[in-house]
Coordinates of C-alpha atoms in Angstrom, one line a residue:
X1 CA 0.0 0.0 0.0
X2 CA 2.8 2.8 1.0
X3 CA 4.3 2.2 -2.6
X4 CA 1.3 3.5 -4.4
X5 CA 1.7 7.1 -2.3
X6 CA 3.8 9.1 -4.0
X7 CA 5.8 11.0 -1.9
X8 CA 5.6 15.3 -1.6
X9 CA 7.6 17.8 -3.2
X10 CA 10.7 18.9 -1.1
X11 CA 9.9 22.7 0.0
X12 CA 12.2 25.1 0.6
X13 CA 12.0 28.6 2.7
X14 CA 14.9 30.5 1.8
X15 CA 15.4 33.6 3.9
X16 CA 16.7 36.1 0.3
X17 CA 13.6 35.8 -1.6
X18 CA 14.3 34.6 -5.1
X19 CA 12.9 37.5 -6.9
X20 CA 14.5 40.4 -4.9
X21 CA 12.0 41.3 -3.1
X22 CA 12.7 42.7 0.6
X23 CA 10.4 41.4 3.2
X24 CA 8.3 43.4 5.3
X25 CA 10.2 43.0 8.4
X26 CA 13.9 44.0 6.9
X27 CA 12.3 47.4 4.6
X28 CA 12.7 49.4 8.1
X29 CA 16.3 48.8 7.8
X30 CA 16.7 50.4 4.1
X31 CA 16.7 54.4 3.4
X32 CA 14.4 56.1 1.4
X33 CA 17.4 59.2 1.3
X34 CA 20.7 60.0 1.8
X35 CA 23.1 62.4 1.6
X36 CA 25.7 61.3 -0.3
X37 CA 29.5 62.6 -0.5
X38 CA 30.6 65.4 -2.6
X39 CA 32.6 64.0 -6.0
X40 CA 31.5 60.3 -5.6
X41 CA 29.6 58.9 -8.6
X42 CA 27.8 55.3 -8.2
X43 CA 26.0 52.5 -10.8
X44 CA 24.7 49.4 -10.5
X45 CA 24.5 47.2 -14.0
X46 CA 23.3 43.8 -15.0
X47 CA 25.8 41.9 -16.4
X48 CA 24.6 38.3 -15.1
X49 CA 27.4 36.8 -13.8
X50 CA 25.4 34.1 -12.8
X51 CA 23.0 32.4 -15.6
X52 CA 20.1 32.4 -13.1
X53 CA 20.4 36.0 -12.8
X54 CA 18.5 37.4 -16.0
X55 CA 17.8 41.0 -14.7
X56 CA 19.4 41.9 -11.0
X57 CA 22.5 44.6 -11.2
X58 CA 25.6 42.6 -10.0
X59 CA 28.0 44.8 -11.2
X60 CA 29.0 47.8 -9.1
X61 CA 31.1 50.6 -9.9
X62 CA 31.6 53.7 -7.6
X63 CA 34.3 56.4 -8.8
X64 CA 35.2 59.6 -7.7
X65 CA 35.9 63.1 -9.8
X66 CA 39.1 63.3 -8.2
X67 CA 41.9 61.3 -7.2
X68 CA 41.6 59.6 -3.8
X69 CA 43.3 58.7 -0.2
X70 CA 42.5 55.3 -0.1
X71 CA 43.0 52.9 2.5
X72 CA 41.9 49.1 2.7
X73 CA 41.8 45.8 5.6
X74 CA 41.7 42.6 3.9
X75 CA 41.4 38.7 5.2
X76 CA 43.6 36.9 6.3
X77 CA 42.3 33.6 5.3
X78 CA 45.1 32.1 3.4
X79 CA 43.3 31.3 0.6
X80 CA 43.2 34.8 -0.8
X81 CA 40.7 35.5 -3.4
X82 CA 42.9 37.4 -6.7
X83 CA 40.9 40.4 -6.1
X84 CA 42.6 40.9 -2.7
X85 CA 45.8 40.3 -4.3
X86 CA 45.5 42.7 -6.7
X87 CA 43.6 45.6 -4.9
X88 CA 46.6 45.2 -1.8
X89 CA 49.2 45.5 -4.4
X90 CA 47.9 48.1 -6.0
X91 CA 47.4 50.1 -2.6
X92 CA 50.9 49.4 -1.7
X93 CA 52.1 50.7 -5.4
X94 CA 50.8 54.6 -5.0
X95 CA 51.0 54.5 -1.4
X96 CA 47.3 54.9 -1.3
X97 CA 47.1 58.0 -3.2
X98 CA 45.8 58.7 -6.5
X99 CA 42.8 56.0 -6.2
X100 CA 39.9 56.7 -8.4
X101 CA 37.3 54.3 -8.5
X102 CA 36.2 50.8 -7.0
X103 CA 34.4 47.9 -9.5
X104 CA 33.0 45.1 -7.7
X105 CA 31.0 41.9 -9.3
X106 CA 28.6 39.5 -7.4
X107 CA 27.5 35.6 -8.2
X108 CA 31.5 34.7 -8.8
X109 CA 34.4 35.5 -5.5
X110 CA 37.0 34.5 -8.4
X111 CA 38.8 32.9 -5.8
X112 CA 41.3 29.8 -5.5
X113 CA 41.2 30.5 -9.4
X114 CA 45.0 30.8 -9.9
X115 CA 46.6 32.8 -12.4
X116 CA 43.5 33.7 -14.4
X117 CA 41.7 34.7 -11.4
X118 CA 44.7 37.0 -11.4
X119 CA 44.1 38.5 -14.6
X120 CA 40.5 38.5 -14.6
X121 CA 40.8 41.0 -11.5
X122 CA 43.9 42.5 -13.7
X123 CA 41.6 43.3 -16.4
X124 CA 38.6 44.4 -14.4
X125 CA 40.9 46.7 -13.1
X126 CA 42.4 48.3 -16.3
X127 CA 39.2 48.4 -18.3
X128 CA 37.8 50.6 -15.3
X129 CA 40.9 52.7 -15.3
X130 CA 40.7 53.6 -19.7
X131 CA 36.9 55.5 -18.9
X132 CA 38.8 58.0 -17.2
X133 CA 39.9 60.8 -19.0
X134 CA 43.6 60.6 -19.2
X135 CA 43.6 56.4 -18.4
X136 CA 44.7 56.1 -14.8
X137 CA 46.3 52.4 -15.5
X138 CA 50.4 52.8 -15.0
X139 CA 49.7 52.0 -11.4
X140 CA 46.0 51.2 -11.8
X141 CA 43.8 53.6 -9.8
X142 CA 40.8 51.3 -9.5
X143 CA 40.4 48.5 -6.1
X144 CA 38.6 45.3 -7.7
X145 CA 36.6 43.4 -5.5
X146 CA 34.6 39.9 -5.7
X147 CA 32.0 38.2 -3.9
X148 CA 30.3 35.0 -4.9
X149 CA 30.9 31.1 -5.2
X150 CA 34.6 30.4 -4.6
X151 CA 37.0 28.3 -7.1
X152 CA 34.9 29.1 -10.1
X153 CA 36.8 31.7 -13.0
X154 CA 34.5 34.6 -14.0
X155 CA 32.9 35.4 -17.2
X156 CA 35.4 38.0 -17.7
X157 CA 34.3 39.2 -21.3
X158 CA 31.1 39.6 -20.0
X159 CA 31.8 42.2 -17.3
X160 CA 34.7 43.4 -19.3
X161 CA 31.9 44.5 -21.7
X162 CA 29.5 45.7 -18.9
X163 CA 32.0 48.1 -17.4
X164 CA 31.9 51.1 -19.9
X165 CA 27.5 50.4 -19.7
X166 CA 28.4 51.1 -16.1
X167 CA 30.5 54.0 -16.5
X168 CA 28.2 56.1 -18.5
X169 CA 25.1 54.5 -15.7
X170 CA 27.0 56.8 -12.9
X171 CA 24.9 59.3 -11.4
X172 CA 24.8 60.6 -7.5
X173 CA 21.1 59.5 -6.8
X174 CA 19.9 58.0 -3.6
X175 CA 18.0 55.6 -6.3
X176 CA 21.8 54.6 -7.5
X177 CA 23.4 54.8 -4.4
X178 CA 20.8 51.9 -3.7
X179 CA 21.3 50.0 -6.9
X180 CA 24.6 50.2 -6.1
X181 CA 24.6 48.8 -2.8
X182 CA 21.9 46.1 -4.2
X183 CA 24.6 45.2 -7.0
X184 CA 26.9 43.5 -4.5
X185 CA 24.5 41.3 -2.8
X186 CA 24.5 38.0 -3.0
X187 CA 22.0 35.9 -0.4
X188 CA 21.6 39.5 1.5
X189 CA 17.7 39.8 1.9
X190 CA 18.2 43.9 1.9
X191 CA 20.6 46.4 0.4
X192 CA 23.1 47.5 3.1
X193 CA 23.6 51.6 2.9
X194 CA 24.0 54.2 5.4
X195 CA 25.0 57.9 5.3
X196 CA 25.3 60.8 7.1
X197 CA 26.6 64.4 7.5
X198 CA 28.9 65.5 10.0
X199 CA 31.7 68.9 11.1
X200 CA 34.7 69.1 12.6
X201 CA 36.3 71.0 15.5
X202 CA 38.5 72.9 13.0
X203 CA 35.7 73.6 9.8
X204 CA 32.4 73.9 12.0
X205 CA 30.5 75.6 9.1
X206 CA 31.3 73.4 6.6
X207 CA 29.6 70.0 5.9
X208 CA 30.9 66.6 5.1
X209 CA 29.3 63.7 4.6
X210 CA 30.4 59.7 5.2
X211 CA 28.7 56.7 3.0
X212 CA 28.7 53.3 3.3
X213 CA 27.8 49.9 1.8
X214 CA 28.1 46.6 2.6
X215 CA 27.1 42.9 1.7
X216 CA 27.0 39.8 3.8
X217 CA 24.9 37.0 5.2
X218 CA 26.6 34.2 5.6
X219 CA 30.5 33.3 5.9
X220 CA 30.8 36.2 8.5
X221 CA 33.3 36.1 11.5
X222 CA 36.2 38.6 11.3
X223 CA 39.6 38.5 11.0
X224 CA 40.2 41.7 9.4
X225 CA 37.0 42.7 8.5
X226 CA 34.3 40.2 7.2
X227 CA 32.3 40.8 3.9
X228 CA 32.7 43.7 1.7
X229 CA 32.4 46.8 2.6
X230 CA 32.8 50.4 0.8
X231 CA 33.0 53.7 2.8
X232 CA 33.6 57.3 1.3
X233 CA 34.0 60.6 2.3
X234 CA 34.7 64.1 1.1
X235 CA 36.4 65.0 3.9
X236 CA 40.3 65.8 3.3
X237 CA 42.3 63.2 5.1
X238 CA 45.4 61.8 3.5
X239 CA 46.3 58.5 3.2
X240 CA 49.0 58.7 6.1
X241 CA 45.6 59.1 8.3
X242 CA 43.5 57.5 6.8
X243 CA 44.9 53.6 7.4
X244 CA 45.1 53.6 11.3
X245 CA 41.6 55.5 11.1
X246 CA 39.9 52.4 9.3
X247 CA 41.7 50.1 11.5
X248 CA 40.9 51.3 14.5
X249 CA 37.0 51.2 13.8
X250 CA 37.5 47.7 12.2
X251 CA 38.8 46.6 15.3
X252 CA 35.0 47.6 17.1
X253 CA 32.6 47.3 14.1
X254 CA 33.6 45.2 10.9
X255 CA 35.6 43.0 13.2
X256 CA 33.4 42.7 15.8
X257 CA 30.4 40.6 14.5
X258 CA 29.9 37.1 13.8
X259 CA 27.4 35.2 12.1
X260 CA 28.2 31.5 11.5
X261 CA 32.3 31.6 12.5
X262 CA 33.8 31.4 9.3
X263 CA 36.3 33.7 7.6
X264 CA 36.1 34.5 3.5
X265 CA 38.4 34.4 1.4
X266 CA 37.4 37.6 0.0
X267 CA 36.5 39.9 2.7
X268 CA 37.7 43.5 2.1
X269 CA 36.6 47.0 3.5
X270 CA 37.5 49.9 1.9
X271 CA 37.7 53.8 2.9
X272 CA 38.1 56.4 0.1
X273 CA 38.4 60.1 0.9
X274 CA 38.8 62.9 -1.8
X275 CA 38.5 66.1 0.3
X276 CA 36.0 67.6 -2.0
X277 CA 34.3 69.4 0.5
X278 CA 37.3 71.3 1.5
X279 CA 38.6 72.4 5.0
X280 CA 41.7 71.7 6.9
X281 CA 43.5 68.1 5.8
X282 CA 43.5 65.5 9.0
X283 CA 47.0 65.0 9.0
X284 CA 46.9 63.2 12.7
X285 CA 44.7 61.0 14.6
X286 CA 45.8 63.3 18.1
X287 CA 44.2 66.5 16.6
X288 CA 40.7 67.1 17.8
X289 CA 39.6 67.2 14.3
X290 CA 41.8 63.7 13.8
X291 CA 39.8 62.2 17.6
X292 CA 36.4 63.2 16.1
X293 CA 36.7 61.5 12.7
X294 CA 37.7 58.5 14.6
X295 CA 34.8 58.9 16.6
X296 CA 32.5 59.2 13.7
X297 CA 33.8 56.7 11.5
X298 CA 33.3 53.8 14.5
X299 CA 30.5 54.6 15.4
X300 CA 29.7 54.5 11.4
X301 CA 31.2 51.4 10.6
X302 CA 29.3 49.9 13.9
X303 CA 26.1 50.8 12.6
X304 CA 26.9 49.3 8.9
X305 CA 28.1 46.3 10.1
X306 CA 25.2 45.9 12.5
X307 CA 23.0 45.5 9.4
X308 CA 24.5 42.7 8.4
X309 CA 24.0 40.6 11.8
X310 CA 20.0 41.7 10.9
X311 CA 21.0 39.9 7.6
X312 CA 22.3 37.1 9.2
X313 CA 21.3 33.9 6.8
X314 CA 18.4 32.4 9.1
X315 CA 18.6 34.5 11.9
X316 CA 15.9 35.4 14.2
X317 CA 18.0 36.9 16.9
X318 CA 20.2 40.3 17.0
X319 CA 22.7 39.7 20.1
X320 CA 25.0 42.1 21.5
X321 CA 27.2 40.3 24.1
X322 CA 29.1 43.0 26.2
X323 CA 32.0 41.9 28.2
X324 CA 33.1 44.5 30.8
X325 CA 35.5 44.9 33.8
X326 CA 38.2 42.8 32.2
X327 CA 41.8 43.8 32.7
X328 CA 42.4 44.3 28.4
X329 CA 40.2 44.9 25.5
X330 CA 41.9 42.3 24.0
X331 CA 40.8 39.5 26.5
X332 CA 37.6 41.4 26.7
X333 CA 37.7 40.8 23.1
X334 CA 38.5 37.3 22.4
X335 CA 36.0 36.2 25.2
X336 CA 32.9 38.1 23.5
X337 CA 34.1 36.4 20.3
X338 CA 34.0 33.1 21.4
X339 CA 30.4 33.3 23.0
X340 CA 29.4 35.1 19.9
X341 CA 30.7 31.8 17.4
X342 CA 29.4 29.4 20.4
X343 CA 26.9 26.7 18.0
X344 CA 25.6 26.2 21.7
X345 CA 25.0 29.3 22.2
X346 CA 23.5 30.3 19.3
X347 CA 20.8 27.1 19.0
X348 CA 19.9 28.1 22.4
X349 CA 18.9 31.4 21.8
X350 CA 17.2 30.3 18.6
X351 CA 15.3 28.2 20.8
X352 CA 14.9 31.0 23.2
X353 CA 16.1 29.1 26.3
X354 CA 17.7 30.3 28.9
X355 CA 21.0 28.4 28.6
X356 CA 23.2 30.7 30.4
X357 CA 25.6 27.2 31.5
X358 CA 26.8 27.5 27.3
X359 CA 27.2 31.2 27.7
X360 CA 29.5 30.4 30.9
X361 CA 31.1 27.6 29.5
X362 CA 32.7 29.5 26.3
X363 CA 34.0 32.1 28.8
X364 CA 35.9 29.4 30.7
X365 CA 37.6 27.7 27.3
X366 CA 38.5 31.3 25.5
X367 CA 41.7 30.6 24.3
X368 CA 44.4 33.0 24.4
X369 CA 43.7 35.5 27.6
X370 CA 46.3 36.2 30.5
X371 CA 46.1 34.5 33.9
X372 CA 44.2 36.1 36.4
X373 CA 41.3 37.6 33.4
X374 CA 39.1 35.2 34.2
X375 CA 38.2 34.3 38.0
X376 CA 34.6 32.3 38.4
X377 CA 34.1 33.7 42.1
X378 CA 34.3 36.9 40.7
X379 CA 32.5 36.6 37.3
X380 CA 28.4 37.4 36.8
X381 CA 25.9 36.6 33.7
X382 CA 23.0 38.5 32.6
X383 CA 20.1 39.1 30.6
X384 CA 19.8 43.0 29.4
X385 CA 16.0 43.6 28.2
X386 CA 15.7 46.2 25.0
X387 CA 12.4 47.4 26.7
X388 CA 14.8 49.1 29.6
X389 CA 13.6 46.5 32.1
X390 CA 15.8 45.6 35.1
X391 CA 18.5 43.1 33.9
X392 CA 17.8 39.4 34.7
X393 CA 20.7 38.3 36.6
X394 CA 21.7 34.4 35.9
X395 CA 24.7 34.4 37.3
X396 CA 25.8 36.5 40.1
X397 CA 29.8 36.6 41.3
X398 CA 30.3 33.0 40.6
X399 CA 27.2 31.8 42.5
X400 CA 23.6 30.8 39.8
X401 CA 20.7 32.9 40.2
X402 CA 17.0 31.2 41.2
X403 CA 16.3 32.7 37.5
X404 CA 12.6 33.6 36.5
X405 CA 12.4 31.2 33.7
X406 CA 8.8 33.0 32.4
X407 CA 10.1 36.1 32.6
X408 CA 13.8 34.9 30.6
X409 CA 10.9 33.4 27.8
X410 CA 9.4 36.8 27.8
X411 CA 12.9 38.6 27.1
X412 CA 13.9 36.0 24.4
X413 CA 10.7 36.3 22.6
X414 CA 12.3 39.6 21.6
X415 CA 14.4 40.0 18.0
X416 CA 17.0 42.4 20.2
X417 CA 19.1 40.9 23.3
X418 CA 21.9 42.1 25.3
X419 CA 23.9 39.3 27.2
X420 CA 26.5 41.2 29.8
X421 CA 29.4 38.9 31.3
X422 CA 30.7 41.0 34.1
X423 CA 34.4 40.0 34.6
X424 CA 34.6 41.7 38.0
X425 CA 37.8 42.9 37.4
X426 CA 39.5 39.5 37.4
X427 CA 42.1 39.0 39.8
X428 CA 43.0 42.0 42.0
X429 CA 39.4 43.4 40.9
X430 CA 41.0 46.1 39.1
X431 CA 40.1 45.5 35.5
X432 CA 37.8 48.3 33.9
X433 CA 38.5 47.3 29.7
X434 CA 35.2 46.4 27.9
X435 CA 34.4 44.9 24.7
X436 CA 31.4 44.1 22.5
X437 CA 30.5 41.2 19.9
X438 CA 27.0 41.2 17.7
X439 CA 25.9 38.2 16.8
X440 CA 23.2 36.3 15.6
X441 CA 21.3 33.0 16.3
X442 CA 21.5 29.8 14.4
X443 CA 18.2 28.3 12.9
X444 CA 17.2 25.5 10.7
X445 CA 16.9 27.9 7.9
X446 CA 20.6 28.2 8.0
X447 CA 21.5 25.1 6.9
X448 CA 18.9 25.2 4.3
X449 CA 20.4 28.1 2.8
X450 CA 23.9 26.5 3.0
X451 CA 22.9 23.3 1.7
X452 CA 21.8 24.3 -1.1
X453 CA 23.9 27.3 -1.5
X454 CA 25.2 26.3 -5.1
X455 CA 22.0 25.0 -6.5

């Protein structure tokens, strides 16, 4: 009898919608305006890079009037992608001046694609460089970045043909500027792009502005930075400035969110500045103009990078874990990582239970922080509600908390959560460092996605 019922179609709920379209709950997090950087022209063009693709951009070209500082963080998985390669090289060749545009292709990372990987980026590069008027190609002047299926070669003639369709598409629209940032996606549900206007100490009547896109869903944990990211402003800051300035907010945004533990091959952040809008050049970090750009541009970068733990593939959960009173950042640091990349953790909070034993337990194996950091007589756990609720203590100086298991469902049947590990200070009590991790949960629809990522 069972062989005569024929069994059901196989269904699958993917969390990026196959035709493009951006769920109710994720269209709070996209702009309907911006204001955009002064000399910074953006497109977004269908080349179809992927066959399945017949009519999304997935080309993305952003290029400025004038030359640029430019300054870049790459990954350091080994397996760099030949768009890294080429884009540090190039960097490192004009000492980050003189940079004019940045061309980036989704549906192929053209990575672990050997020497023609190398030229493909090569080319993408030069053919970018001969639209500009002279050709800026003896260094190149153009960063080249990928994102896509790794050890697969691009179809090169195809984007190679795209890229002066792209040119002549530049405009500085917020309707580009979104194209744009929707060009780089790949399994993103929603474009990722933020701007904003700001002044300095030194030029308080003149107004810059500070843009920024990004893409990533999946294969997010940092080591550098995680994804791909563009930033630009028209502040003046020269290259000199401009390097420790990205890698300082790296450190506390693009390299401080995880979504599944795994570093790409192809993960890249870039910061262009052309000084259009004039004003005194930052030549130093220890100016007060220098201090607020840093300020700025982390909290910035935090914000952008925040969007893509929304986008986390599956997720249902948006976790900051804050880890304060430790005697470094850096073992404040590592130890919010690790909970943040905890499967354990993550599954439990998908299941919204109150598991704080997992949370504990990654603290204690955090590899890599001094003696004396970590003391368990000394170190508490708790739930932070978003609604401004008294925290729900689980752990309390080493010693567990009779914890209110309604009221812990209650706070997890939120999409926002704070998890605080107070280190107490460690040994001696006299640590005051903090650092903060944002993470997301791990759900069935995870592996889905992953499963069937090449299908």
């Amino acid at each position: 009898m069972s062989r005569l019922i024929k069994p059901l179609p196989q269904i699958r709920h993917y969390s990026a919608p196959l035709d493009n379209a951006i769920a109710a709950a994720k269209r709070k997090y996209v702009p309907n305006t911006g204001t955009y950087p002064q000399g910074f022209l953006v497109s977004g063009t269908h080349v179809g890079v992927k066959p399945s693709n017949k009519h999304h951009p997935d080309l993305a070209l952003l290029a400025s009037s004038t030359p640029c500082s430019a300054a870049a963080v790459f990954t350091k998985n080994k397996f760099q992608a030949a768009p890294v390669t080429i884009s540090r090289e190039m960097l490192h060749r004009r000492n980050g001046e003189g940079v004019r545009a940045i061309v980036v292709n989704s549906g192929c990372a053209n990575a672990v694609t050997g020497a023609r990987g190398l030229e493909d980026a090569t080319s993408m590069a030069h053919t970018v460089d001969t639209c500009f008027s002279p050709a800026t190609n003896d260094p190149s002047s153009t960063l080249v970045m990928s994102t896509g299926v790794i050890g697969q070669h691009l179809p090169i003639q195809k984007i190679l043909s795209a890229i002066p369709t792209a040119h002549g598409a530049l405009s500085d629209t917020h309707s580009s500027w979104l194209r744009t940032a929707r060009a780089i996606c790949t399994t993103d549900t929603f474009p990722k792009l933020l701007s904003r206007t700001f002044t300095l100490p030194s030029s308080p009547k003149t107004t810059y502005s500070l843009a920024g896109m990004a893409k990533g869903a999946g294969m997010i944990h940092p080591n550098m930075a995680t994804l791909l990211g563009i930033l630009c402003t028209d502040a003046p800051i020269p290259a000199s400035t401009l390097s420790p300035l990205l890698t300082h907010s790296i450190t506390r945004s693009f390299n401080a969110i995880s979504i599944d533990g795994d570093t790409s091959t192809n993960d890249t952040v870039a910061l262009l500045a052309n000084g259009a809008a004039g004003g005194k050049p930052i030549n130093s970090l220890t100016s007060p103009d220098g201090a607020a750009m840093q300020e700025i541009l982390t909290s910035f970068t935090q914000q952008l990078s925040q969007l893509v733990v929304r986008d986390g593939e599956g997720a249902t959960k948006f976790v900051r874990v804050r880890v304060v009173n430790s005697r470094s950042f850096d073992d404040a640091a590592k130890i919010a990582s690790t909970i943040a990349r905890s499967p354990l953790v993550k599954t439990a909070l998908y299941g919204k239970d109150a598991n704080w034993g997992r949370i504990l337990c990654a603290v204690g194996y955090t590899s890599g922080v001094e003696d004396g950091t970590v003391v368990p007589e000394r170190t508490s756990v708790s739930f932070v509600p978003v609604d401004g609720s008294a925290e729900l203590n689980l752990l309390v100086r080493g010693e567990p908390e009779a914890v209110d298991e309604e009221r812990a469902g209650r706070i997890l049947q939120d999409e926002d959560l704070e998890i605080r590990v107070d280190l107490g200070g460690g040994e001696g009590g006299n640590g005051r460092e903090e650092a903060s991790y944002w993470f997301c949960d791990f759900s069935h629809e995870y592996v889905t996605i992953n499963g069937d990522y090449r299908t």
